[in-house]
């Protein structure tokens, strides 16, 4: 979910929406993701997709950065377009897939832009039309949705449409509209602290799923957090990581800090960024400050390292 800053419009006309959809499709295909549902409203966007090899952050960062630049240039404005970072909810597909598809596609009706299922069938700015076969988007995975409703396409579309129509009576569901528990508590460390004190949160507004699903996600995060905490407690700092990697490669820390693009220096910088994120949990912004480069450069570097690691795992199996 992403909203305009101060709830202002992020789309001024159909051209803006068309360009956003085009760029979204390119990013989804490039990121090897699968989109199940989407809707464009005047001041916000909802997307439901399975993240691919490059993860959600890479796709969203590229899409929103490009669109903000396009929008400001076209409409001769300056400043931020979006309200902070996008919000994301991790959901258990088995339980919440269909509920989220319906919730997202009913946004125009809840906003009183349209009022009937027939008008929704004709509404251009959501994935509903693609699911019922009235439009094609190669980056949408409509089969996964329709298979939940029937074995034949005609029957599945009819049942899906009936399911959406029934949802028109349900109204707004705060459970599906996004949260921020992790952020409001002060990050993963505070959420995990609650768990260690037996003050467990039964659900996390950014994790939708069964208790088992939520606990599995939190357990994975806790293990990573505890590993990083132990390394910091044992004296591991980004300064030491920089010293180790520079000594290993024979690169001067001064050259590193000056932003040199020499290949050997770039490799050292990438190793430092990756280790600092993975071993001690340092943010891209903090890593960038220590290395004298832009935060976006560190973010891209870590994404490339992650992709390289995943490729090696695929080749190994």
Tab-separated table of C-alpha atoms in Angstrom, residues 52-258:
chain	number	residue	atom	x	y	z
A	52	UNK	CA	10.001	-13.067	-6.527
A	53	UNK	CA	13.758	-13.536	-6.517
A	54	UNK	CA	14.523	-9.864	-5.986
A	55	UNK	CA	12.068	-9.380	-3.130
A	56	UNK	CA	9.455	-6.708	-2.578
A	57	UNK	CA	11.784	-3.809	-1.760
A	58	UNK	CA	13.604	-3.867	-5.105
A	59	UNK	CA	10.380	-3.806	-7.114
A	60	UNK	CA	8.714	-1.108	-5.021
A	61	UNK	CA	11.779	1.123	-4.795
A	62	UNK	CA	12.281	1.186	-8.557
A	63	UNK	CA	8.585	1.677	-9.280
A	64	UNK	CA	7.972	4.471	-6.791
A	65	UNK	CA	11.232	6.307	-7.466
A	66	UNK	CA	10.582	6.312	-11.196
A	67	UNK	CA	6.941	7.328	-10.842
A	68	UNK	CA	7.645	10.192	-8.411
A	69	UNK	CA	10.220	11.610	-10.838
A	70	UNK	CA	7.843	11.187	-13.776
A	71	UNK	CA	4.924	12.784	-11.914
A	72	UNK	CA	6.929	15.778	-10.678
A	73	UNK	CA	8.410	16.363	-14.104
A	74	UNK	CA	5.098	16.080	-15.940
A	75	UNK	CA	3.140	18.244	-13.517
A	76	UNK	CA	5.971	20.690	-12.780
A	77	UNK	CA	6.036	20.089	-9.059
A	78	UNK	CA	8.802	19.486	-6.529
A	79	UNK	CA	9.109	17.613	-3.249
A	80	UNK	CA	7.985	14.216	-2.014
A	81	UNK	CA	5.033	12.588	-3.709
A	82	UNK	CA	4.455	9.601	-1.430
A	83	UNK	CA	3.748	9.470	2.292
A	84	UNK	CA	6.873	7.928	3.774
A	85	UNK	CA	7.762	4.397	2.747
A	86	UNK	CA	5.148	2.032	1.360
A	87	UNK	CA	3.384	-0.156	3.937
A	88	UNK	CA	3.498	-3.896	3.528
A	89	UNK	CA	1.683	-6.829	5.086
A	90	UNK	CA	3.088	-10.342	4.981
A	91	UNK	CA	0.151	-12.708	4.593
A	92	UNK	CA	-0.519	-16.412	4.678
A	93	UNK	CA	-1.681	-17.104	1.139
A	94	UNK	CA	-3.672	-20.205	2.043
A	95	UNK	CA	-5.941	-18.275	4.412
A	96	UNK	CA	-6.062	-14.693	3.166
A	97	UNK	CA	-5.530	-14.781	-0.606
A	98	UNK	CA	-9.170	-14.589	-1.674
A	99	UNK	CA	-10.190	-12.172	1.086
A	100	UNK	CA	-7.442	-9.758	0.042
A	101	UNK	CA	-8.224	-10.070	-3.673
A	102	UNK	CA	-11.839	-9.146	-2.969
A	103	UNK	CA	-10.992	-6.405	-0.482
A	104	UNK	CA	-8.587	-4.709	-2.882
A	105	UNK	CA	-10.873	-4.889	-5.892
A	106	UNK	CA	-13.813	-3.472	-3.927
A	107	UNK	CA	-11.943	-0.247	-3.105
A	108	UNK	CA	-13.761	1.802	-5.804
A	109	UNK	CA	-17.134	0.714	-4.408
A	110	UNK	CA	-16.208	1.498	-0.799
A	111	UNK	CA	-15.057	4.924	-2.008
A	112	UNK	CA	-18.424	5.417	-3.801
A	113	UNK	CA	-16.697	5.949	-7.145
A	114	UNK	CA	-18.938	3.210	-8.505
A	115	UNK	CA	-21.855	1.430	-6.885
A	116	UNK	CA	-22.574	-1.901	-8.637
A	117	UNK	CA	-20.757	-5.075	-9.646
A	118	UNK	CA	-21.555	-4.288	-13.292
A	119	UNK	CA	-19.738	-0.965	-12.972
A	120	UNK	CA	-16.810	-2.732	-11.324
A	121	UNK	CA	-16.618	-5.037	-14.348
A	122	UNK	CA	-15.999	-1.929	-16.465
A	123	UNK	CA	-13.682	-0.119	-14.037
A	124	UNK	CA	-10.306	0.182	-15.781
A	125	UNK	CA	-8.061	0.785	-12.787
A	126	UNK	CA	-8.086	-2.552	-10.995
A	127	UNK	CA	-7.186	-6.167	-11.677
A	128	UNK	CA	-10.823	-7.295	-11.451
A	129	UNK	CA	-11.346	-6.887	-15.203
A	130	UNK	CA	-8.406	-9.179	-15.938
A	131	UNK	CA	-9.695	-11.907	-13.636
A	132	UNK	CA	-13.101	-11.940	-15.356
A	133	UNK	CA	-11.434	-12.027	-18.784
A	134	UNK	CA	-12.249	-8.497	-19.988
A	135	UNK	CA	-8.626	-7.331	-20.059
A	136	UNK	CA	-5.187	-8.901	-20.275
A	137	UNK	CA	-2.129	-8.151	-18.175
A	138	UNK	CA	0.682	-10.680	-18.735
A	139	UNK	CA	2.124	-9.859	-15.304
A	140	UNK	CA	-1.064	-10.899	-13.465
A	141	UNK	CA	-1.517	-14.435	-12.165
A	142	UNK	CA	-5.253	-14.846	-12.627
A	143	UNK	CA	-5.105	-18.642	-12.775
A	144	UNK	CA	-4.145	-18.985	-9.115
A	145	UNK	CA	-7.208	-16.960	-8.156
A	146	UNK	CA	-9.664	-18.645	-10.513
A	147	UNK	CA	-8.575	-22.163	-9.568
A	148	UNK	CA	-10.020	-21.465	-6.115
A	149	UNK	CA	-13.475	-21.118	-7.672
A	150	UNK	CA	-13.791	-23.919	-10.201
A	151	UNK	CA	-12.091	-26.211	-12.665
A	152	UNK	CA	-13.573	-24.619	-15.789
A	153	UNK	CA	-12.845	-20.995	-16.562
A	154	UNK	CA	-16.455	-19.983	-17.152
A	155	UNK	CA	-17.637	-21.491	-13.876
A	156	UNK	CA	-14.666	-20.041	-11.984
A	157	UNK	CA	-15.316	-16.529	-13.294
A	158	UNK	CA	-19.006	-16.738	-12.374
A	159	UNK	CA	-18.202	-17.976	-8.858
A	160	UNK	CA	-15.455	-15.372	-8.395
A	161	UNK	CA	-17.803	-12.592	-9.486
A	162	UNK	CA	-20.482	-13.855	-7.066
A	163	UNK	CA	-17.873	-13.911	-4.293
A	164	UNK	CA	-16.917	-10.285	-4.996
A	165	UNK	CA	-20.549	-9.207	-5.120
A	166	UNK	CA	-21.183	-10.783	-1.714
A	167	UNK	CA	-18.273	-8.772	-0.340
A	168	UNK	CA	-20.009	-5.509	-1.229
A	169	UNK	CA	-22.110	-5.940	1.910
A	170	UNK	CA	-19.128	-6.352	4.240
A	171	UNK	CA	-17.771	-2.800	4.159
A	172	UNK	CA	-14.344	-1.793	5.481
A	173	UNK	CA	-12.260	-4.487	7.187
A	174	UNK	CA	-9.453	-2.952	9.304
A	175	UNK	CA	-7.766	-6.365	9.532
A	176	UNK	CA	-6.967	-6.183	5.814
A	177	UNK	CA	-6.115	-2.506	5.450
A	178	UNK	CA	-2.615	-2.406	6.889
A	179	UNK	CA	-0.987	-1.723	10.164
A	180	UNK	CA	2.288	-0.824	11.664
A	181	UNK	CA	2.574	-2.680	14.954
A	182	UNK	CA	6.229	-3.441	14.379
A	183	UNK	CA	7.023	0.160	13.565
A	184	UNK	CA	4.868	1.602	16.373
A	185	UNK	CA	6.526	-0.600	18.974
A	186	UNK	CA	9.948	0.533	17.825
A	187	UNK	CA	11.003	-2.241	15.462
A	188	UNK	CA	11.554	-5.988	15.601
A	189	UNK	CA	13.661	-5.735	18.781
A	190	UNK	CA	10.689	-4.421	20.774
A	191	UNK	CA	8.291	-6.992	19.318
A	192	UNK	CA	10.727	-9.737	20.279
A	193	UNK	CA	11.222	-8.231	23.732
A	194	UNK	CA	7.461	-8.520	24.275
A	195	UNK	CA	7.650	-12.187	23.352
A	196	UNK	CA	10.515	-12.886	25.761
A	197	UNK	CA	8.467	-11.274	28.561
A	198	UNK	CA	5.512	-13.507	27.623
A	199	UNK	CA	3.617	-10.398	26.538
A	200	UNK	CA	2.998	-11.875	23.127
A	201	UNK	CA	0.955	-10.150	20.493
A	202	UNK	CA	-1.529	-12.670	19.146
A	203	UNK	CA	-1.398	-11.036	15.736
A	204	UNK	CA	0.766	-8.481	14.034
A	205	UNK	CA	-1.069	-6.045	11.761
A	206	UNK	CA	1.711	-6.486	9.222
A	207	UNK	CA	1.483	-10.290	9.386
A	208	UNK	CA	-1.829	-11.852	8.367
A	209	UNK	CA	-2.139	-15.544	9.007
A	210	UNK	CA	-2.764	-18.331	11.464
A	211	UNK	CA	-1.030	-18.344	14.819
A	212	UNK	CA	1.391	-20.944	13.482
A	213	UNK	CA	2.234	-18.766	10.466
A	214	UNK	CA	2.771	-15.650	12.589
A	215	UNK	CA	4.945	-17.535	15.070
A	216	UNK	CA	7.062	-18.982	12.256
A	217	UNK	CA	7.699	-15.524	10.847
A	218	UNK	CA	8.534	-14.085	14.270
A	219	UNK	CA	10.783	-17.052	15.080
A	220	UNK	CA	12.796	-16.477	11.910
A	221	UNK	CA	13.125	-12.778	12.717
A	222	UNK	CA	14.053	-13.536	16.327
A	223	UNK	CA	16.810	-15.942	15.331
A	224	UNK	CA	18.306	-13.358	12.994
A	225	UNK	CA	17.966	-10.588	15.579
A	226	UNK	CA	19.578	-12.659	18.344
A	227	UNK	CA	22.475	-13.648	16.081
A	228	UNK	CA	23.119	-10.014	15.233
A	229	UNK	CA	22.761	-8.959	18.881
A	230	UNK	CA	25.351	-11.557	19.947
A	231	UNK	CA	27.847	-10.298	17.383
A	232	UNK	CA	27.359	-6.690	18.512
A	233	UNK	CA	27.722	-7.757	22.143
A	234	UNK	CA	30.967	-9.510	21.265
A	235	UNK	CA	32.322	-6.257	19.874
A	236	UNK	CA	31.562	-6.609	16.186
A	237	UNK	CA	31.181	-3.131	14.661
A	238	UNK	CA	31.128	-1.780	11.149
A	239	UNK	CA	34.535	-0.261	11.832
A	240	UNK	CA	35.965	-3.727	12.449
A	241	UNK	CA	34.248	-5.090	9.353
A	242	UNK	CA	35.831	-2.281	7.313
A	243	UNK	CA	39.276	-3.022	8.783
A	244	UNK	CA	38.968	-6.753	8.072
A	245	UNK	CA	37.790	-6.395	4.483
A	246	UNK	CA	40.305	-3.668	3.601
A	247	UNK	CA	43.177	-5.712	5.049
A	248	UNK	CA	42.007	-8.832	3.245
A	249	UNK	CA	41.909	-7.069	-0.150
A	250	UNK	CA	44.855	-4.712	0.373
A	251	UNK	CA	42.659	-1.635	-0.042
A	252	UNK	CA	43.230	1.586	1.866
A	253	UNK	CA	40.305	2.710	4.088
A	254	UNK	CA	41.014	6.236	2.885
A	255	UNK	CA	40.500	5.231	-0.760
A	256	UNK	CA	37.329	3.445	0.271
A	257	UNK	CA	35.955	6.545	1.987
A	258	UNK	CA	36.747	8.769	-0.995
